[in-house]
CSV table of C-alpha atoms in Angstrom, one decimal:
chain,number,residue,atom,x,y,z
A,152,UNK,CA,172.3,117.5,-3.5
A,153,UNK,CA,172.0,119.9,-1.3
A,154,UNK,CA,169.9,122.3,-2.4
A,155,UNK,CA,168.7,125.4,0.1
A,156,UNK,CA,165.8,127.8,-0.3
A,157,UNK,CA,166.2,131.4,-0.3
A,158,UNK,CA,163.1,133.0,0.7
A,159,UNK,CA,162.9,137.3,0.6
A,160,UNK,CA,160.3,138.2,3.8
A,161,UNK,CA,158.5,141.3,4.6
A,162,UNK,CA,156.4,141.5,7.2
A,163,UNK,CA,155.0,137.5,6.3
A,164,UNK,CA,153.8,136.3,9.9
A,165,UNK,CA,150.8,136.1,8.5
A,166,UNK,CA,151.8,133.7,6.2
A,167,UNK,CA,154.6,132.0,7.6
A,168,UNK,CA,153.8,129.5,10.3
A,169,UNK,CA,152.1,127.8,7.1
A,170,UNK,CA,155.1,128.2,4.3
A,171,UNK,CA,157.2,126.7,6.4
A,172,UNK,CA,155.0,123.9,7.4
A,173,UNK,CA,154.7,123.0,3.7
A,174,UNK,CA,158.1,123.5,2.6
A,175,UNK,CA,159.3,121.1,5.7
A,176,UNK,CA,157.0,118.7,4.4
A,177,UNK,CA,158.2,119.4,1.0
A,178,UNK,CA,161.9,118.9,1.8
A,179,UNK,CA,161.4,115.5,4.2
A,180,UNK,CA,159.3,113.8,0.3
A,181,UNK,CA,162.6,115.4,-1.6
A,182,UNK,CA,165.1,113.9,1.2
A,183,UNK,CA,163.2,110.1,1.9
A,184,UNK,CA,163.5,109.8,-2.5
A,185,UNK,CA,166.6,110.4,-1.9
A,186,UNK,CA,166.9,113.7,-4.4
A,187,UNK,CA,167.9,116.0,-2.1
A,188,UNK,CA,170.7,115.3,0.9
A,189,UNK,CA,169.6,115.9,4.8
A,190,UNK,CA,171.9,118.9,5.0
A,191,UNK,CA,169.4,120.1,2.9
A,192,UNK,CA,168.4,123.4,4.5
A,193,UNK,CA,165.3,126.1,4.1
A,194,UNK,CA,166.8,130.3,4.7
A,195,UNK,CA,164.1,133.3,5.2
A,196,UNK,CA,165.4,136.4,4.6
A,197,UNK,CA,163.7,138.8,6.8
A,198,UNK,CA,164.0,142.1,5.1
A,199,UNK,CA,163.8,145.0,7.9
A,200,UNK,CA,159.5,143.1,7.9
A,201,UNK,CA,156.9,145.2,11.6
A,202,UNK,CA,155.4,142.9,12.4
A,203,UNK,CA,157.2,139.7,13.7
A,204,UNK,CA,158.5,137.6,10.7
A,205,UNK,CA,161.9,137.9,12.7
A,206,UNK,CA,161.0,136.3,15.5
A,207,UNK,CA,158.4,133.9,14.4
A,208,UNK,CA,162.2,133.0,11.7
A,209,UNK,CA,163.8,132.5,14.7
A,210,UNK,CA,161.8,130.0,16.8
A,211,UNK,CA,161.7,128.1,13.4
A,212,UNK,CA,165.5,127.2,13.2
A,213,UNK,CA,165.2,127.1,17.4
A,214,UNK,CA,162.3,123.9,17.0
A,215,UNK,CA,164.2,122.6,13.3
A,216,UNK,CA,167.4,122.9,11.7
A,217,UNK,CA,165.8,122.4,8.3
A,218,UNK,CA,165.2,126.1,9.1
A,219,UNK,CA,167.8,128.9,9.2
A,220,UNK,CA,167.6,132.7,9.0
A,221,UNK,CA,169.1,136.1,7.7
A,222,UNK,CA,168.1,138.8,9.1
A,223,UNK,CA,168.6,142.3,6.9
A,224,UNK,CA,169.7,145.7,8.9
A,225,UNK,CA,167.2,147.3,7.3
A,226,UNK,CA,164.6,146.7,4.8
A,227,UNK,CA,166.5,146.9,1.2
A,228,UNK,CA,163.7,145.9,-0.8
A,229,UNK,CA,163.2,142.4,-2.7
A,230,UNK,CA,165.5,142.1,-5.0
A,231,UNK,CA,168.7,142.8,-3.2
A,232,UNK,CA,167.0,140.3,0.2
A,233,UNK,CA,167.0,138.1,-2.1
A,234,UNK,CA,170.7,138.8,-3.7
A,235,UNK,CA,171.4,138.8,-0.1
A,236,UNK,CA,170.3,135.9,0.9
A,237,UNK,CA,172.2,133.7,-2.7
A,238,UNK,CA,175.1,135.2,-2.1
A,239,UNK,CA,174.7,134.5,1.7
A,240,UNK,CA,174.3,130.7,1.2
A,241,UNK,CA,176.7,130.6,-2.1
A,242,UNK,CA,179.7,128.9,-0.4
A,243,UNK,CA,177.2,126.3,1.4
A,244,UNK,CA,175.4,124.1,-1.4
A,245,UNK,CA,175.4,122.4,-4.6
A,246,UNK,CA,172.4,124.6,-6.0
A,247,UNK,CA,169.6,127.5,-4.4
A,248,UNK,CA,166.0,127.9,-5.9
A,249,UNK,CA,164.6,131.9,-4.8
A,250,UNK,CA,161.3,131.9,-4.1
A,251,UNK,CA,158.9,133.8,-2.4
A,252,UNK,CA,157.3,133.3,1.3
A,253,UNK,CA,153.4,133.9,0.3
A,254,UNK,CA,154.6,129.8,-1.8
A,255,UNK,CA,151.5,131.7,-4.7
A,256,UNK,CA,154.7,129.8,-6.7
A,257,UNK,CA,153.5,125.8,-6.4
A,258,UNK,CA,156.4,124.1,-4.9
A,259,UNK,CA,156.0,121.2,-6.4
A,260,UNK,CA,157.4,122.4,-9.4
A,261,UNK,CA,161.1,122.6,-7.3
A,262,UNK,CA,160.7,118.2,-7.5
A,263,UNK,CA,160.8,118.8,-11.7
A,264,UNK,CA,163.6,122.0,-10.9
A,265,UNK,CA,166.1,119.4,-8.9
A,266,UNK,CA,165.3,116.4,-11.3
A,267,UNK,CA,166.6,119.2,-14.2
A,268,UNK,CA,170.3,120.2,-12.2
A,269,UNK,CA,170.1,116.6,-12.4
A,270,UNK,CA,170.1,116.3,-16.2
A,271,UNK,CA,172.5,118.9,-16.4
A,272,UNK,CA,171.2,121.9,-16.4
A,273,UNK,CA,173.4,124.3,-13.9
A,274,UNK,CA,170.1,127.2,-14.2
A,275,UNK,CA,166.4,126.2,-14.2
A,276,UNK,CA,162.9,129.1,-14.7
A,277,UNK,CA,159.9,128.7,-13.0
A,278,UNK,CA,157.5,129.9,-16.0
A,279,UNK,CA,154.0,130.4,-15.1
A,280,UNK,CA,151.8,127.9,-17.9
A,281,UNK,CA,149.4,130.8,-17.8
A,282,UNK,CA,148.0,133.4,-16.1
A,283,UNK,CA,144.0,132.7,-15.9
A,284,UNK,CA,143.9,133.6,-12.5
A,285,UNK,CA,144.6,136.9,-13.0
A,286,UNK,CA,142.8,140.1,-13.3
A,287,UNK,CA,142.9,141.4,-16.8
A,288,UNK,CA,144.2,144.5,-15.3
A,289,UNK,CA,146.9,142.3,-14.3
A,290,UNK,CA,147.0,139.9,-17.3
A,291,UNK,CA,147.5,143.3,-19.6
A,292,UNK,CA,149.9,144.9,-17.8
A,293,UNK,CA,152.0,141.8,-17.1
A,294,UNK,CA,151.8,140.8,-20.6
A,295,UNK,CA,152.7,144.5,-21.6
A,296,UNK,CA,155.8,144.5,-19.6
A,297,UNK,CA,157.2,141.6,-21.2
A,298,UNK,CA,156.9,142.5,-24.5
A,299,UNK,CA,158.3,146.4,-23.7
A,300,UNK,CA,161.5,144.8,-21.9
A,301,UNK,CA,161.9,142.4,-25.4
A,302,UNK,CA,161.5,145.6,-27.4
A,303,UNK,CA,163.5,147.7,-25.3
A,304,UNK,CA,166.4,145.0,-26.2
A,305,UNK,CA,166.7,143.6,-22.4
A,306,UNK,CA,167.1,139.6,-22.1
A,307,UNK,CA,163.7,138.0,-19.4
A,308,UNK,CA,161.6,134.6,-19.7
A,309,UNK,CA,158.3,135.6,-20.5
A,310,UNK,CA,156.0,135.2,-17.2
A,311,UNK,CA,159.0,133.7,-15.5
A,312,UNK,CA,159.8,135.9,-11.8
A,313,UNK,CA,161.8,135.4,-9.2
A,314,UNK,CA,161.3,131.8,-8.6
A,315,UNK,CA,164.4,129.8,-10.3
A,316,UNK,CA,167.1,127.5,-9.3
A,317,UNK,CA,170.9,127.8,-9.7
A,318,UNK,CA,173.8,126.5,-9.3
A,319,UNK,CA,176.8,127.5,-6.8
A,320,UNK,CA,178.7,127.6,-10.8
A,321,UNK,CA,175.6,130.2,-11.4
A,322,UNK,CA,175.5,131.8,-8.2
A,323,UNK,CA,179.3,132.5,-7.8
A,324,UNK,CA,179.0,133.9,-11.8
A,325,UNK,CA,176.1,135.9,-10.0
A,326,UNK,CA,178.4,137.5,-7.4
A,327,UNK,CA,180.1,139.0,-10.0
A,328,UNK,CA,177.3,141.5,-11.0
A,329,UNK,CA,177.9,144.4,-8.6
A,330,UNK,CA,175.7,146.6,-9.7
A,331,UNK,CA,173.0,148.7,-7.1
A,332,UNK,CA,170.4,149.1,-8.8
A,333,UNK,CA,169.1,145.4,-9.2
A,334,UNK,CA,166.7,143.5,-12.0
A,335,UNK,CA,167.6,139.8,-11.4
A,336,UNK,CA,165.1,138.5,-13.6
A,337,UNK,CA,167.4,140.4,-16.2
A,338,UNK,CA,170.6,140.0,-15.3
A,339,UNK,CA,169.8,135.9,-14.3
A,340,UNK,CA,169.7,135.5,-18.1
A,341,UNK,CA,173.2,137.2,-18.8
A,342,UNK,CA,175.1,134.5,-16.6
A,343,UNK,CA,174.5,132.2,-18.8
A,344,UNK,CA,175.5,128.6,-18.5
A,345,UNK,CA,173.0,126.0,-20.2
A,346,UNK,CA,169.5,126.5,-19.4
A,347,UNK,CA,165.7,125.5,-18.9
A,348,UNK,CA,162.5,126.4,-17.7
A,349,UNK,CA,159.5,124.1,-16.1
A,350,UNK,CA,155.4,125.4,-15.3
A,351,UNK,CA,153.5,125.0,-12.7
A,352,UNK,CA,150.1,126.9,-11.9
A,353,UNK,CA,150.3,130.1,-10.0
A,354,UNK,CA,147.6,130.0,-6.9
A,355,UNK,CA,146.5,132.1,-4.8
A,356,UNK,CA,147.8,134.0,-2.0
A,357,UNK,CA,146.5,132.2,1.3
A,358,UNK,CA,147.1,134.7,3.7
A,359,UNK,CA,148.3,138.0,4.1
A,360,UNK,CA,148.9,141.2,1.8
A,361,UNK,CA,150.1,141.8,-1.5
A,362,UNK,CA,153.9,143.8,-1.5
A,363,UNK,CA,153.1,144.5,-4.8
A,364,UNK,CA,150.3,146.9,-5.5
A,365,UNK,CA,149.9,149.1,-8.7
A,366,UNK,CA,152.6,151.7,-7.5
A,367,UNK,CA,155.5,149.4,-6.8
A,368,UNK,CA,154.7,147.8,-9.7
A,369,UNK,CA,155.6,150.8,-11.7
A,370,UNK,CA,158.2,151.9,-9.9
A,371,UNK,CA,159.2,147.5,-10.7
A,372,UNK,CA,159.3,147.7,-14.1
A,373,UNK,CA,160.6,151.7,-14.4
A,374,UNK,CA,164.1,150.0,-12.7
A,375,UNK,CA,164.5,146.7,-15.4
A,376,UNK,CA,164.1,149.1,-18.5
A,377,UNK,CA,166.5,152.2,-17.1
A,378,UNK,CA,169.1,149.3,-15.9
A,379,UNK,CA,169.0,147.4,-18.3
A,380,UNK,CA,168.7,149.5,-21.7
A,381,UNK,CA,169.6,152.4,-22.9
A,382,UNK,CA,167.2,152.2,-25.3
A,383,UNK,CA,164.7,155.1,-23.9
A,384,UNK,CA,167.6,157.9,-24.3
A,385,UNK,CA,168.4,156.9,-28.3
A,386,UNK,CA,164.5,156.8,-28.5
A,387,UNK,CA,164.8,160.7,-27.1
A,388,UNK,CA,167.5,161.7,-29.9
A,389,UNK,CA,165.1,159.3,-32.7
A,390,UNK,CA,162.2,162.1,-31.4
A,391,UNK,CA,164.7,165.1,-30.9
A,392,UNK,CA,165.3,164.4,-34.4
A,393,UNK,CA,161.5,164.2,-35.3
A,394,UNK,CA,161.2,167.5,-34.0
A,395,UNK,CA,163.9,169.1,-35.9
A,396,UNK,CA,163.0,167.7,-39.0
A,397,UNK,CA,159.6,169.2,-38.3
A,398,UNK,CA,160.4,172.4,-37.3
A,399,UNK,CA,162.3,172.8,-40.6
A,400,UNK,CA,159.1,172.2,-42.0
A,401,UNK,CA,157.6,174.9,-39.7
A,402,UNK,CA,159.9,177.3,-41.3
A,403,UNK,CA,159.5,176.9,-45.0
A,404,UNK,CA,155.8,177.3,-44.3
A,405,UNK,CA,156.5,180.4,-42.9
A,406,UNK,CA,158.9,181.7,-45.2
A,407,UNK,CA,155.8,181.0,-47.8
A,408,UNK,CA,153.0,182.2,-46.2
A,409,UNK,CA,155.8,185.9,-45.4
A,410,UNK,CA,155.5,185.9,-49.1
A,411,UNK,CA,152.0,185.1,-50.0
A,412,UNK,CA,151.4,188.1,-47.4
A,413,UNK,CA,149.3,185.8,-45.7
A,414,UNK,CA,150.6,187.5,-41.9
A,415,UNK,CA,148.3,186.6,-39.4
A,416,UNK,CA,149.7,185.4,-36.0
A,417,UNK,CA,148.5,181.0,-36.1
A,418,UNK,CA,148.0,181.7,-31.9
A,419,UNK,CA,146.4,177.8,-31.6
A,420,UNK,CA,150.1,176.3,-33.1
A,421,UNK,CA,152.4,178.6,-32.1
A,422,UNK,CA,150.5,177.8,-28.5
A,423,UNK,CA,150.9,173.5,-28.9
A,424,UNK,CA,154.2,174.1,-30.8
A,425,UNK,CA,155.5,175.2,-27.2
A,426,UNK,CA,153.4,173.0,-25.3
A,427,UNK,CA,154.4,170.4,-27.2
A,428,UNK,CA,158.1,171.3,-27.5
A,429,UNK,CA,158.3,172.1,-23.3
A,430,UNK,CA,156.8,169.0,-22.8
A,431,UNK,CA,158.5,166.5,-25.0
A,432,UNK,CA,161.9,168.9,-23.7
A,433,UNK,CA,161.0,168.0,-19.9
A,434,UNK,CA,160.7,164.1,-20.7
A,435,UNK,CA,164.1,164.0,-22.3
A,436,UNK,CA,165.3,165.8,-19.3
A,437,UNK,CA,162.9,163.3,-17.0
A,438,UNK,CA,164.5,160.3,-18.3
A,439,UNK,CA,167.9,161.5,-18.8
A,440,UNK,CA,167.6,162.2,-15.5
A,441,UNK,CA,167.1,159.1,-14.4
A,442,UNK,CA,169.6,157.4,-16.1
A,443,UNK,CA,172.0,160.2,-14.2
A,444,UNK,CA,170.4,159.3,-10.6
A,445,UNK,CA,171.5,155.6,-11.5
A,446,UNK,CA,175.3,156.7,-12.2
A,447,UNK,CA,176.2,158.3,-8.9
A,448,UNK,CA,174.2,155.9,-7.2
A,449,UNK,CA,176.7,153.1,-9.4
A,450,UNK,CA,179.5,155.2,-8.6
A,451,UNK,CA,179.0,155.2,-4.4
A,452,UNK,CA,179.6,152.0,-4.2
A,453,UNK,CA,177.2,151.4,-0.9
A,454,UNK,CA,176.0,148.0,0.3
A,455,UNK,CA,173.4,146.4,-1.7
A,456,UNK,CA,172.6,144.8,1.7
A,457,UNK,CA,173.9,144.8,5.4
A,458,UNK,CA,173.1,140.6,7.5
A,459,UNK,CA,172.8,141.6,10.9
A,460,UNK,CA,172.3,138.7,12.1
A,461,UNK,CA,172.5,134.6,10.3
A,462,UNK,CA,170.6,131.7,12.2
A,463,UNK,CA,173.4,128.5,11.8
A,464,UNK,CA,173.2,125.0,13.0
A,465,UNK,CA,176.8,124.9,13.3
């Protein structure tokens, strides 16, 4: 089996040497066991880093041909960098595994992923066995995210991020998805093919800082929901219908009060009604605008990424 690892990197100079060391040792072990061939490769994707990430990748490539590097012309975000790496290597390997550079995802799960591929599975999801090491806030928001995605009708794998194995056939099927707004956790299950899961314990980041602060996590969740589901728009339509029915009730109430002679203006009621309706309208416009914006970006057919350099050993 010719296996490629695809690892998006953004300002990862603090972790890259140790990451490369651990992955090289893992590859040596897999090759010694005959699970992967000697022409398997580890591919780092530089997502427009501002530190020494790319020079380090170049140095790794010069020192050992097992390491390859893909440099994007500018920062395009984790999902686009990951897609760039997968699409670049899809015709060169039998299967590719994507994982993050911080190696919080246990690399020992690679062995089981390879075994599952040998059994005939074309997509193998790495799934966290628990979230005990997360803070209460991180654990609660992550679980809430998966529940919201499920409620919105988006098919995702619970407690799975972007640690997965995909066969060459699955990667070629993924290439058929041409949307600009990428949410691979929702797109990959749509590819189909025979799939399974392996579980692992997520570790701590051994150096550097997290690339997903709260602001980016919220943006990522919003991207996932609006890219994969139209339920928010349907919810707005339902909400509008409820408000309309409520307004009929208020109209009937006002007519009754008129004929009973009680016509004292209800300023509080009027003010609350105006603010509530105004807020609902602004919310509706905002959600619809989000979808219109995505349609606008999709119609432009702009490239999701541009590869400026690809370091290969041949």
